[in-house]
Short mmCIF file of C-alpha atoms in Angstrom, two decimals:
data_model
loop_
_atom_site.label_atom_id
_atom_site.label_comp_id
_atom_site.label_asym_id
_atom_site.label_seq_id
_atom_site.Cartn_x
_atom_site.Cartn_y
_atom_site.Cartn_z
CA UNK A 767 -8.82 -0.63 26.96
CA UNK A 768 -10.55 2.35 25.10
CA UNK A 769 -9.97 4.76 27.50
CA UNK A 770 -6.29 3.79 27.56
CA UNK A 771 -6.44 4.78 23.75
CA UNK A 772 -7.78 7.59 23.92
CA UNK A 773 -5.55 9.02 26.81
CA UNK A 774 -2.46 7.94 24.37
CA UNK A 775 -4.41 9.63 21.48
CA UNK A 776 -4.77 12.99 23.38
CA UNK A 777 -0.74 12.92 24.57
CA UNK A 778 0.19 12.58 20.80
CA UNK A 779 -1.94 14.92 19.69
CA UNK A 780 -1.26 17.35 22.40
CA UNK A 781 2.46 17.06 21.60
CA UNK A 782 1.87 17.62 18.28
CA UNK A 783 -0.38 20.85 18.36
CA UNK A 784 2.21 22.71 21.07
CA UNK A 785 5.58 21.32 18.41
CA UNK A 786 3.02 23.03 15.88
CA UNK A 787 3.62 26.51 17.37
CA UNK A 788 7.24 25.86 16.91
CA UNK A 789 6.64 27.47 13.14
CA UNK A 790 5.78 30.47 14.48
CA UNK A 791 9.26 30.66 15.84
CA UNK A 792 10.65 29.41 12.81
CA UNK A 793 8.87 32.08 10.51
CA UNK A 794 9.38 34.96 12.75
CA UNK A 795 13.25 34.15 13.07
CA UNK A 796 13.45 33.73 9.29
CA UNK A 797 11.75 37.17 9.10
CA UNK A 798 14.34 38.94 11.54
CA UNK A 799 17.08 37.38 9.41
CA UNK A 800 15.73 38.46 6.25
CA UNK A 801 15.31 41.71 7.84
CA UNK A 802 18.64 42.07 9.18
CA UNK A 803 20.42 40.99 6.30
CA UNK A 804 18.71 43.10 3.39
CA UNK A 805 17.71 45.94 5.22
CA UNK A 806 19.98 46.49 7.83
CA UNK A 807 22.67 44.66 6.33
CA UNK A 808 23.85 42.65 9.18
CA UNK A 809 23.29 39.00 8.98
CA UNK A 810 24.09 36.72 12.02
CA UNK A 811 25.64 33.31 10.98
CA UNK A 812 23.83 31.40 13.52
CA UNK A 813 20.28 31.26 12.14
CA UNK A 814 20.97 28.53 9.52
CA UNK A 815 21.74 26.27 12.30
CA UNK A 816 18.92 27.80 14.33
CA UNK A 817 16.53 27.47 11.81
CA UNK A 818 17.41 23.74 11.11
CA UNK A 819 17.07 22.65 14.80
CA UNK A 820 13.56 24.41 14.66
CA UNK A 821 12.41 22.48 11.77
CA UNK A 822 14.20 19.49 12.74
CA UNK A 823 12.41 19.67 16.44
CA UNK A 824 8.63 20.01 14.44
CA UNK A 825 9.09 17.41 12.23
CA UNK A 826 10.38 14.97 15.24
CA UNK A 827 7.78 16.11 17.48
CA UNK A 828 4.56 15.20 14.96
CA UNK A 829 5.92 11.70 14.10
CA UNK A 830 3.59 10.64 17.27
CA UNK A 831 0.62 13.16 15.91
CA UNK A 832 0.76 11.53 12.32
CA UNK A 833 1.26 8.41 13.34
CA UNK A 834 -2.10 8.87 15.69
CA UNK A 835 -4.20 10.66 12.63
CA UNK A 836 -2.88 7.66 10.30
CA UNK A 837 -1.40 10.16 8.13
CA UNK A 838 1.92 8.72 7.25
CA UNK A 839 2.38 7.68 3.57
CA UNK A 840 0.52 4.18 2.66
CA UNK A 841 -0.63 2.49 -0.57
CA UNK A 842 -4.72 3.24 0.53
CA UNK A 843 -5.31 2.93 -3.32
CA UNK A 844 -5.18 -1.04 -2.73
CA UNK A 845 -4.97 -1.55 1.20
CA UNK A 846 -8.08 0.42 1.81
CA UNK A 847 -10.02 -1.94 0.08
CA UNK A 848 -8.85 -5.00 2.39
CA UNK A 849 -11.60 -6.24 5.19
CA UNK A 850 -10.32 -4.87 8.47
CA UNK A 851 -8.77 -7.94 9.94
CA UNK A 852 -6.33 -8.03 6.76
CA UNK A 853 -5.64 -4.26 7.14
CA UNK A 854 -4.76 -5.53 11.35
CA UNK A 855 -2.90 -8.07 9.97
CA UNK A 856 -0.77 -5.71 7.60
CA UNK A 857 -0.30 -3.20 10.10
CA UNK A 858 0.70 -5.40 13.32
CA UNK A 859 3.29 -7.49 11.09
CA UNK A 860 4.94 -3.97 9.97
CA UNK A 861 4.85 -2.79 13.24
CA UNK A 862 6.92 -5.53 14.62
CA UNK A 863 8.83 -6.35 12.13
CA UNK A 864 9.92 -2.57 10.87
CA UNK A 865 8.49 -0.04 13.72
CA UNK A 866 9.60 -1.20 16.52
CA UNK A 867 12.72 -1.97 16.26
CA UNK A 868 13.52 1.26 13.97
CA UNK A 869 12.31 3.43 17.11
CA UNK A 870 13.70 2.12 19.70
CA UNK A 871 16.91 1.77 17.63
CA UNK A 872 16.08 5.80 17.25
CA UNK A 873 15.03 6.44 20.91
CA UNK A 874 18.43 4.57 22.43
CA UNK A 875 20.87 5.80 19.50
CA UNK A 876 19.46 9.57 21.01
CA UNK A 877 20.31 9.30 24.79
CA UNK A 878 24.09 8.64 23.57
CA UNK A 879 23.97 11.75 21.36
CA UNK A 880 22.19 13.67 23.67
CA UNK A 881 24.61 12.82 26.60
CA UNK A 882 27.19 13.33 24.58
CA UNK A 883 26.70 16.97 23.01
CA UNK A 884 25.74 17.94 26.84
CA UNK A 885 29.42 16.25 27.91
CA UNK A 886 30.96 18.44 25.91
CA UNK A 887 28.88 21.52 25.72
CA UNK A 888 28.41 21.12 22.08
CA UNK A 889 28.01 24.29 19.74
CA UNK A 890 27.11 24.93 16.07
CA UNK A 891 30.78 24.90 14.38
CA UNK A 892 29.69 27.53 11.71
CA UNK A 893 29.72 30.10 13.66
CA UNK A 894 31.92 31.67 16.51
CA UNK A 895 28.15 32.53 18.38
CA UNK A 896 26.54 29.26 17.41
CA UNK A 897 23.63 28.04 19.25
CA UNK A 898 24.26 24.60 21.34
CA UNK A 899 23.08 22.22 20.16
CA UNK A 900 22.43 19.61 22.62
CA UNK A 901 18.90 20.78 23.42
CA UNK A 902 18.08 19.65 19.80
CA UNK A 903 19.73 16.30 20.08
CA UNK A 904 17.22 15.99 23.59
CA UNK A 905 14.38 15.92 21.35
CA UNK A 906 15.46 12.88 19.56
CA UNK A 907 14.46 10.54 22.47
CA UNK A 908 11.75 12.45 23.55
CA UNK A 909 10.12 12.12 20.28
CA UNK A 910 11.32 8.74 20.09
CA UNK A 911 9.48 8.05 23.03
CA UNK A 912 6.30 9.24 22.43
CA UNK A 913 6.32 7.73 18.37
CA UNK A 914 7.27 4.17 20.59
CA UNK A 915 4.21 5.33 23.06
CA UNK A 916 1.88 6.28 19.93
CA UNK A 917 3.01 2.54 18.18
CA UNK A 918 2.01 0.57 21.31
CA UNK A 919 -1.39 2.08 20.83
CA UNK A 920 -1.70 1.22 17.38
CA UNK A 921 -0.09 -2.08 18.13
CA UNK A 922 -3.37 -2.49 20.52
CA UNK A 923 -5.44 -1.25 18.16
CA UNK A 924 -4.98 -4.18 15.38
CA UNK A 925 -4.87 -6.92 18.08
CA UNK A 926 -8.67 -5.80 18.85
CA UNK A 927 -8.80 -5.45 15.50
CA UNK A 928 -8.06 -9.22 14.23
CA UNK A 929 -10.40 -10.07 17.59
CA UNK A 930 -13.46 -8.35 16.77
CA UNK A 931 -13.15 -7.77 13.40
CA UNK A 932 -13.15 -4.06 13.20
CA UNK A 933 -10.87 -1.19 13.81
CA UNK A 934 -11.46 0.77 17.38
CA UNK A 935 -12.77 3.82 18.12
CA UNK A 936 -10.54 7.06 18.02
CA UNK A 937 -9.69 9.86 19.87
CA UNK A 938 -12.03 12.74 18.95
CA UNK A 939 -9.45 15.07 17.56
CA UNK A 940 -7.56 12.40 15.80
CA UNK A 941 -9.00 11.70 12.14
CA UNK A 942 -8.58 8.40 10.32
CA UNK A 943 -7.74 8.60 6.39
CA UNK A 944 -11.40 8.48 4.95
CA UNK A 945 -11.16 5.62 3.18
CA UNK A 946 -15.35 5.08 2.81
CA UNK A 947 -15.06 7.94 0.77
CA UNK A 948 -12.77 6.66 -2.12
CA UNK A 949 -15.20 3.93 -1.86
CA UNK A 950 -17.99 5.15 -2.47
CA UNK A 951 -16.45 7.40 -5.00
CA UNK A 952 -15.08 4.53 -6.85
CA UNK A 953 -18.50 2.66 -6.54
CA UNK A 954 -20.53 4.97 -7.38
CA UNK A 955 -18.10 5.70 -10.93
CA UNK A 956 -18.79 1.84 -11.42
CA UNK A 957 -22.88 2.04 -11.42
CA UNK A 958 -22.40 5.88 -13.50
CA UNK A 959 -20.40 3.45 -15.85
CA UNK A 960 -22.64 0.24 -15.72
CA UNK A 961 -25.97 2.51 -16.04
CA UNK A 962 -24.53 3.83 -19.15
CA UNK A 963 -23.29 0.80 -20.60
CA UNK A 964 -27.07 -0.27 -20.25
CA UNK A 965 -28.76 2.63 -22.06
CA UNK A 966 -26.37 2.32 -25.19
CA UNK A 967 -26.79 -1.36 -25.17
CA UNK A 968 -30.84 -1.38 -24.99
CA UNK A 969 -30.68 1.62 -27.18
CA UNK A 970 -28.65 -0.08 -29.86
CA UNK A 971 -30.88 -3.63 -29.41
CA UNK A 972 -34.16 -0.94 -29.95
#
């Protein structure tokens, strides 16, 4: 079962290191426009739309790479102080309840709009030159797909998890939020605290 983990680790996070390069594009098409408009004054309608679908296609395409590196927002303040089999517990009731449903909701809802901007060879309406946009509306699915791909995995992951009573390995690249940290942070601030309670109280009793 590891390997299988792994393998789905390394597709989200290989997906999410080539979307990466996509702000490269973004920053040197923003820099042509800037360019173009203050210096050669001729700016070209198109690029807001342009620029959108670029951002739009990186923040799709890293849902899956987050999702694998556990960085999506969570209350860690209280959960990461649970015992692993409540933090499985948490996590596999969210996922069916909430995750699932919500992606492939997102993933189906995608094929329609994809299908149907490619029906109709749909363009940006801003502009007389604008870009089509049904290449964007392809990456809805896709990145639907491999969030829904990234979920089974961490679906997996808490079902071992409530089994054996601690979380799986992950892929090497992926990181986990450090969560031994904060406690030994927070632990070690309790004995700084408790040490000098001590002194003042055998000091005072002295």
């Amino acid at each position: 079962m590891q390997p299988l983990l792994f393998f789905i680790d390394k597709v989200s996070t290989l997906v999410g290191q080539a979307a990466s390069w996509l702000i490269v594009g973004l920053t040197l098409l923003i820099s042509y426009e800037v360019f173009s408009r203050y210096v050669l004054s001729a700016p070209h309608a198109w690029v807001f739309d342009a620029s959108n679908m670029l951002y739009g296609a990186l923040f799709m395409l890293a849902g899956a790479y987050t999702l694998a590196k556990r960085g999506h927002v969570r209350g860690d303040i209280l959960y990461g102080f649970f015992p692993p089999r409540v933090q499985a517990g948490i996590d596999l009731l969210l996922y069916l309840v909430f995750f699932f449903p919500g992606v492939i909701a997102l993933a189906w809802a995608g094929v329609d709009f994809f299908e149907i901007s490619l029906a109709q060879n749909e363009h940006s309406s801003i502009a007389a030159d604008g870009p089509p946009i049904y290449p964007f509306k392809a990456v809805i699915p896709i990145a639907g797909a491999f969030l829904l791909l990234q979920g089974v995995a961490e679906t997996i992951r808490c079902v071992l998890c409530l089994k054996y009573g601690k979380w799986p390995a992950r892929e090497g690249d992926v990181e986990e939020v450090d969560v031994d940290k904060l406690k030994q942070m927070v632990a070690a601030e309790a004995r700084e605290n408790a040490e000098g309670h001590t002194a003042e109280t055998t000091g005072a009793v002295r």
